[in-house]
Structure formats: C-alpha cells, structure tokens
Tab-separated table of C-alpha atoms in Angstrom:
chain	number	residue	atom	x	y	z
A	1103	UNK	CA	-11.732	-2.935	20.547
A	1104	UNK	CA	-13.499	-1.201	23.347
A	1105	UNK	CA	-13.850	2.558	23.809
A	1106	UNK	CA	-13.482	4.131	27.285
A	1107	UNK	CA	-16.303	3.825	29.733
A	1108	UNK	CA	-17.570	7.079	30.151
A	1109	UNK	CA	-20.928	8.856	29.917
A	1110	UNK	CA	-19.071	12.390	29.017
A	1111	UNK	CA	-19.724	13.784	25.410
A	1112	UNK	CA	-17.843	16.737	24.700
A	1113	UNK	CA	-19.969	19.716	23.358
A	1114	UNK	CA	-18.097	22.442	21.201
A	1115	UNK	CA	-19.241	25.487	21.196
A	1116	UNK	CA	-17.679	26.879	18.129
A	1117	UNK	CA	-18.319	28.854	15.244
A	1118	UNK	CA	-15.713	31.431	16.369
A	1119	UNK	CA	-14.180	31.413	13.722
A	1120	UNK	CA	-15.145	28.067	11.671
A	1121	UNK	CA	-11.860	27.533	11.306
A	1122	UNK	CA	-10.459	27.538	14.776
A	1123	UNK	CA	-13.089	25.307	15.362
A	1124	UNK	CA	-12.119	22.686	12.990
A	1125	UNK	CA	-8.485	23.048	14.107
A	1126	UNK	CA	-9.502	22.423	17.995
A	1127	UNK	CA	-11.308	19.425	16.959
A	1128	UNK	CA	-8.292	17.974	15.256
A	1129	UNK	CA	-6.546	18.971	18.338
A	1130	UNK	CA	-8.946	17.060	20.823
A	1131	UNK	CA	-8.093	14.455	18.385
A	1132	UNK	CA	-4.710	14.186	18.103
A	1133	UNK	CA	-4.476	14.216	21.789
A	1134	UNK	CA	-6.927	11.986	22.522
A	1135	UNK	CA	-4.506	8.106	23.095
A	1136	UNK	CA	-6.141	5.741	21.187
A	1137	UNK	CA	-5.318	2.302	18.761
A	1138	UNK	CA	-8.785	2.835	16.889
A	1139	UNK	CA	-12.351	4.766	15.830
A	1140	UNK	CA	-13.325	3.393	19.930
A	1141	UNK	CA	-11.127	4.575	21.797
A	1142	UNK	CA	-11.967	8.420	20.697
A	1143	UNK	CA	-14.346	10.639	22.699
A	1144	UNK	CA	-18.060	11.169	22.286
A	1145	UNK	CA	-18.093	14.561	20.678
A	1146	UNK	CA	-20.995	17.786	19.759
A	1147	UNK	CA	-20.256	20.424	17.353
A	1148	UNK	CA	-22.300	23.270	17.220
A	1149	UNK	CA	-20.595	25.922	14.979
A	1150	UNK	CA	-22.630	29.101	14.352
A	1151	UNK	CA	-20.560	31.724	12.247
A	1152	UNK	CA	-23.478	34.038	13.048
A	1153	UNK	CA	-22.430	35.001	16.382
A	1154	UNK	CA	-21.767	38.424	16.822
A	1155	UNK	CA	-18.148	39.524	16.910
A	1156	UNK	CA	-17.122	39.322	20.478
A	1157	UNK	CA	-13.895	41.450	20.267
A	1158	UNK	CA	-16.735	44.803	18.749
A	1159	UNK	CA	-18.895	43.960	21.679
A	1160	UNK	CA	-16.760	43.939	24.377
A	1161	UNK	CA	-15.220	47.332	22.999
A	1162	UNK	CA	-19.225	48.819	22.267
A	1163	UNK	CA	-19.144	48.724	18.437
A	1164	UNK	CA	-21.536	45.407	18.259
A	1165	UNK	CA	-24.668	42.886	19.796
A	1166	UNK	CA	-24.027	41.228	22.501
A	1167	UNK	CA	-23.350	37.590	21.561
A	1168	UNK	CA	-24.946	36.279	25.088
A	1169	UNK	CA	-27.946	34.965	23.535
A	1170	UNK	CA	-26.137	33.229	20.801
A	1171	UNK	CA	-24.036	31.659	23.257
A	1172	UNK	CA	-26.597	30.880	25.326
A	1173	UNK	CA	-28.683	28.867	22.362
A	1174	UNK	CA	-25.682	27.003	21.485
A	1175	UNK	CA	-25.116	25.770	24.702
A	1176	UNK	CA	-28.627	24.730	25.051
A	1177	UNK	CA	-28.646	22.945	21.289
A	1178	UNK	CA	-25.285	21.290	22.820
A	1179	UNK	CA	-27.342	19.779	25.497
A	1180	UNK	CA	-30.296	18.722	23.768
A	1181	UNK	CA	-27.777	16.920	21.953
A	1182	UNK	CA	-26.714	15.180	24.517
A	1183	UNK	CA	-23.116	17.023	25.556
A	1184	UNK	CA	-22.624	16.427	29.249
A	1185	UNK	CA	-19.681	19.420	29.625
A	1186	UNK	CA	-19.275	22.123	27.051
A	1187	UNK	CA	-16.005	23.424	25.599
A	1188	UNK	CA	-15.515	27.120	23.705
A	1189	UNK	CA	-12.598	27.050	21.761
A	1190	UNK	CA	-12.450	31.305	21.659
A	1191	UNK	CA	-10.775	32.856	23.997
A	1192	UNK	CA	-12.553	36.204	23.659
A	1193	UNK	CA	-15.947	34.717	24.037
A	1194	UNK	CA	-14.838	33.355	27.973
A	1195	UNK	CA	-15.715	37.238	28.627
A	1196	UNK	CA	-19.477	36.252	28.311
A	1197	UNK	CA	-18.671	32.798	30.210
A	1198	UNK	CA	-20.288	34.097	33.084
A	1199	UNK	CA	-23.474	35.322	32.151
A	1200	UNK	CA	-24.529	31.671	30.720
A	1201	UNK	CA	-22.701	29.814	32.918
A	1202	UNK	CA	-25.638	29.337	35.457
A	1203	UNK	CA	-28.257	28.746	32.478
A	1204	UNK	CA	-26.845	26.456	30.000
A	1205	UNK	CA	-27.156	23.393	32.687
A	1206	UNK	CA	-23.895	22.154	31.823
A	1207	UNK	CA	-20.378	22.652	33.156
A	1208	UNK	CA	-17.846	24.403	31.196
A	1209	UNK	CA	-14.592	23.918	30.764
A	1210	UNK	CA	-12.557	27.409	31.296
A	1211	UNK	CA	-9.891	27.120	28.633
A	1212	UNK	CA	-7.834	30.386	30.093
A	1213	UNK	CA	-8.162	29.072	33.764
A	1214	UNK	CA	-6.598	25.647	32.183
A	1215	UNK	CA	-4.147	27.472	30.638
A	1216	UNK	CA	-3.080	29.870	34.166
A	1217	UNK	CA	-2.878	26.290	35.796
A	1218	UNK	CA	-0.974	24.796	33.360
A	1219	UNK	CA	1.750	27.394	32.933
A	1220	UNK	CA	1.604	27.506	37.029
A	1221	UNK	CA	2.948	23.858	36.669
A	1222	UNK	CA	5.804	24.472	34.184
A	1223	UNK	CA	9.098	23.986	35.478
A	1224	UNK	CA	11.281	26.206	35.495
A	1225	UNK	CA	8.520	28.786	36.874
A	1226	UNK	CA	7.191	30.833	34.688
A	1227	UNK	CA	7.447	34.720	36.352
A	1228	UNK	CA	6.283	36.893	32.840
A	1229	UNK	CA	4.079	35.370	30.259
A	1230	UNK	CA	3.449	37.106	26.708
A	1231	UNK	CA	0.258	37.621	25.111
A	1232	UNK	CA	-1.091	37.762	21.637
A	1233	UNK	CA	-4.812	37.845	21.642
A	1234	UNK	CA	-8.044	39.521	20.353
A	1235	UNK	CA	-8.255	43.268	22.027
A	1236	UNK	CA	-11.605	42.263	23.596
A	1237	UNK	CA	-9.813	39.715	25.414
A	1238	UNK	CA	-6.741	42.007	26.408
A	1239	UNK	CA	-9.218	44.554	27.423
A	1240	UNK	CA	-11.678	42.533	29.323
A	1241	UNK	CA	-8.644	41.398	31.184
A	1242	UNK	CA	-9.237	37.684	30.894
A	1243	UNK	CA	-5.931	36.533	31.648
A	1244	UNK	CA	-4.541	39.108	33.625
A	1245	UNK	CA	-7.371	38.451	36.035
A	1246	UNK	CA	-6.291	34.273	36.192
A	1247	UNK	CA	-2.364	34.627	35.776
A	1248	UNK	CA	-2.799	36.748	38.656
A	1249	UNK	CA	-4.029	33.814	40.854
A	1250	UNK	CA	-0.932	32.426	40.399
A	1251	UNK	CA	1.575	35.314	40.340
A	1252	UNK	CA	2.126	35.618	36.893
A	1253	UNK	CA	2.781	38.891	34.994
A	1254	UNK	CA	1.584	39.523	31.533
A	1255	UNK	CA	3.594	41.732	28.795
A	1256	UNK	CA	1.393	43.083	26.210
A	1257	UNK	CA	2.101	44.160	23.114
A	1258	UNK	CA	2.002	48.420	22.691
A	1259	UNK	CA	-1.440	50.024	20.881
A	1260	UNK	CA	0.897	50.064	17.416
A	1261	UNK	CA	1.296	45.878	17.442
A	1262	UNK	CA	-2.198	45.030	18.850
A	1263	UNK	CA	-3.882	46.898	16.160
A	1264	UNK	CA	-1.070	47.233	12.693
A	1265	UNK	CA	0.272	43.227	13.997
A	1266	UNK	CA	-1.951	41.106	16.283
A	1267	UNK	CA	-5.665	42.352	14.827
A	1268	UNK	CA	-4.335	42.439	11.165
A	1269	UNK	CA	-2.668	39.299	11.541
A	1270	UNK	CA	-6.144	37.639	13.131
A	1271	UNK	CA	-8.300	39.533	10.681
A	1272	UNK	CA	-6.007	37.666	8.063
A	1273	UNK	CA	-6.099	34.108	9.280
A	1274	UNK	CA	-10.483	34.830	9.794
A	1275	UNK	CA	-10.535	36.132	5.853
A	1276	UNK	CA	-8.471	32.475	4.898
A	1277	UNK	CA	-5.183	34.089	4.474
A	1278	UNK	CA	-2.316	31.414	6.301
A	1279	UNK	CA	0.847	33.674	4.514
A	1280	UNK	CA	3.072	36.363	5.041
A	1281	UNK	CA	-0.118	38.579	5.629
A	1282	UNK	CA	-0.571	36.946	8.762
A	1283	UNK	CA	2.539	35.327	9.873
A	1284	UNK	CA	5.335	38.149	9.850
A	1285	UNK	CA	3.191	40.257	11.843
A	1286	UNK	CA	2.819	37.820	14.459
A	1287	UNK	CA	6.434	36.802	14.545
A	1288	UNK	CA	7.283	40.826	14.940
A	1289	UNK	CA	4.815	40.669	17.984
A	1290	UNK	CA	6.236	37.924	19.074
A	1291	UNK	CA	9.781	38.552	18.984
A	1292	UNK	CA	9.050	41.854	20.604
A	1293	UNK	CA	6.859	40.215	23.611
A	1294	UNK	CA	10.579	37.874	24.316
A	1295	UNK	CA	12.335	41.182	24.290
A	1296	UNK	CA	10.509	42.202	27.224
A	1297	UNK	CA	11.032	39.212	29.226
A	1298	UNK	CA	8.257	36.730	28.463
A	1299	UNK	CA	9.351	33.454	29.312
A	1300	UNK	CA	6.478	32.072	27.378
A	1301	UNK	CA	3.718	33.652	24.978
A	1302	UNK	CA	0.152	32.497	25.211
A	1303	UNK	CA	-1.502	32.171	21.401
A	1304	UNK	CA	-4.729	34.218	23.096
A	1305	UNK	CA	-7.029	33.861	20.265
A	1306	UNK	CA	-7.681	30.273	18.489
A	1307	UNK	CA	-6.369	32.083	14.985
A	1308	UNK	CA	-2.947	32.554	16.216
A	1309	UNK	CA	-1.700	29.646	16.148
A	1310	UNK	CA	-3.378	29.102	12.285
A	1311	UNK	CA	-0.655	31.629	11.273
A	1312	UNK	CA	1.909	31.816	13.778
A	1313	UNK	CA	4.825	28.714	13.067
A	1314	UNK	CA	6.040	27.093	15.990
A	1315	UNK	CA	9.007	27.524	16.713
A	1316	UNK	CA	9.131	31.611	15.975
A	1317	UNK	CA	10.428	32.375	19.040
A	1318	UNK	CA	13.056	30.746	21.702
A	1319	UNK	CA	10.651	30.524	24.237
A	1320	UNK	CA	7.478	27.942	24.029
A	1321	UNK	CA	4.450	29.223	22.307
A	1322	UNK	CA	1.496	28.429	24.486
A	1323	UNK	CA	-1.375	27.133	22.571
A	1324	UNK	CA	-5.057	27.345	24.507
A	1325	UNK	CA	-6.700	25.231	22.513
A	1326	UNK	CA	-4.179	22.447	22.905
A	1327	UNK	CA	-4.241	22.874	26.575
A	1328	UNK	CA	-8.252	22.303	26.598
A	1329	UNK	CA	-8.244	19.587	24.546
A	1330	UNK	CA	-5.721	18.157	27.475
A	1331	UNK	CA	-7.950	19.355	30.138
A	1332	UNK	CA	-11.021	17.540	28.415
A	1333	UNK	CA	-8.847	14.158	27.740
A	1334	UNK	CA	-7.827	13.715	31.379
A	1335	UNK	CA	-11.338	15.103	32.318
A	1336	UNK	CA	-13.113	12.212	30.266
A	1337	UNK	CA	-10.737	9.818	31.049
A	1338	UNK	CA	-11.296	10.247	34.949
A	1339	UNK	CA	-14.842	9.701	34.708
C-alpha cells in the first residue's frame, strides 16, 4: 500500500493546551482518507506547555509568548515540517510577528474557518462566538468574518468571564464535567437567542467540554476545519 506522493510534513505547533493538541492530532487523523498506516500524512509535534498564557498577554497581565512561538516554529523546521499548523486560536494574535521569520508557511486556522462558513449554504449572516478573551479582544475573527460580511454575537462581560473562561479554565485543569459543560451550553444557548446561525468553538478547549449537538444550530469546530484545510492542502501537492 502506497502513501500519497507528497513532500509536505505537517508541523504542529502545540502545547496550547497539551490537550487540545492531542485532540487536533486525532482530528487531522480522523480526517485524513486512508485504508492503512501509508496513506496518513507526514506529521511534527512540537508541544511546549511552557508558553506563556496568550489570553494574560494580550490583556497585559503576562510575557509575550513571541519568542516561544518563534522557537517552536524553528524546532518544527529543523525537523523537517514544510507548513506549520497552531491549533490555538488565541495564539493567531502573535501569527504575524513570526510569520516572516519562521521560514515556513502557516496555515491560518480562523481565516479557514471565515472561508469555510462563507461557503455554507444557506448563508450564514450572524455567527456566535465562544473563545478565549484575548482572542475576542484582539478581534481575531471579527477582523476575518468581516471580509466576508459576517457579523459576530458575543457573549456579555457576565458569560465570557462566570461561563466561557471558567468553562476553558476547567477543560485546561482536566475537568470534562458539569464544571465545564453547563456553562458552555448556557453561553451557547444564549449566543442562538441572539440570532447566531452558527457558533464558532473559538478556543481548541471548547469543544473538549462542549457536546455536540447543544444547540440547534451547527457548532463550528476550528480545529476540525484546519485539519480539512491541511488534508486538501497535502493532498494537492
């Protein structure tokens, strides 16, 4: 059995959190087609824990993770990655200032995800968003579903901090319960109330604690659509 002819290997650029990162890789994975072992994709993983919180530094209570990012993208290519992957929405903030000196392209998981809702059908108008408050404050997806004239509903200051962050904080410390998923379903449910057609699960924990199928509109996962994005990316090569 032959794998596919490509030179790509898939660096991941994880760590944030470990577990996220274990769950994206099963997610490359499971959406990678395949009858056997050789037909999967050539894949670097490069988790460092030790990177400083990116949600504190964005909001001036921590170090700047650049240079953490920046090594791991460099260990990534020593290791022979040919494209790079972050599977943490909140660290896409600091996308730009390595971008030009890791030497390797990256794959923007929240532009994959503005194009990929842009494609649903019916058109999605208003999409929902549970994420990090780093990432609702550095205005990562307002500033791509905007590109493609979608409007984002937030949740209010009470559910980001007492629902979202408690619920993410949860899933980080290894809780997968109630802890973590009623809050999320209230934040949910109250994001579909306002007319989301869709909610994006912003921050690679969500969807650790948040159950499919919580709300009657379709939960967005990131990390599903970048494993997609690097599939079809591999697979053209």
């Amino acid at each position: 059995m032959s794998g596919p002819a490509t030179t790509e290997i898939i660096g991941i650029l994880g760590g944030m959190g470990p577990a996220a990162t274990a769950d994206f890789y099963a997610k490359l994975v499971s959406m990678t087609p395949g009858s056997g072992d050789q037909d999967h994709l050539r894949t670097v993983i490069w988790s460092d824990p030790t990177i400083p919180d990116r949600t504190a530094a964005l909001l001036g209570d921590g170090p700047d993770p650049t240079p953490w990012l920046l090594h791991g993208g460099r260990v990534l290519r020593e290791a022979g990655a040919t494209v790079i992957a972050i599977p943490c929405n909140t660290a896409h903030a600091f996308v730009p200032r390595i971008a030009g000196q890791v030497g390797l392209p990256i794959v923007h998981m929240i532009g994959e995800v503005a194009r990929h809702l842009s494609a649903l059908r019916p058109h999605v108008h208003t999409a929902g968003l549970l994420a990090t408050t780093g990432t609702v404050r550095a205005g990562l997806y307002q500033e791509w579903l905007d590109r493609f004239g979608i409007s984002l509903v937030l949740p209010g200051p009470g559910s980001q901090r007492d629902e979202v962050m408690a619920a993410i904080q949860a899933v980080k410390a290894g809780r997968r319960d109630a802890t973590a998923t009623e809050p999320l379903v209230r934040a949910a449910l109250g994001l579909q109330a306002r007319g989301a057609q869709v909610i994006i699960a912003g921050c690679t924990e969500i969807p650790l604690g948040l159950p499919s199928g919580t709300a009657e509109v379709p939960l967005i996962d990131p990390a599903v659509v970048l494993a997609q994005a690097l599939v079809r990316r591999v697979r053209a090569a």
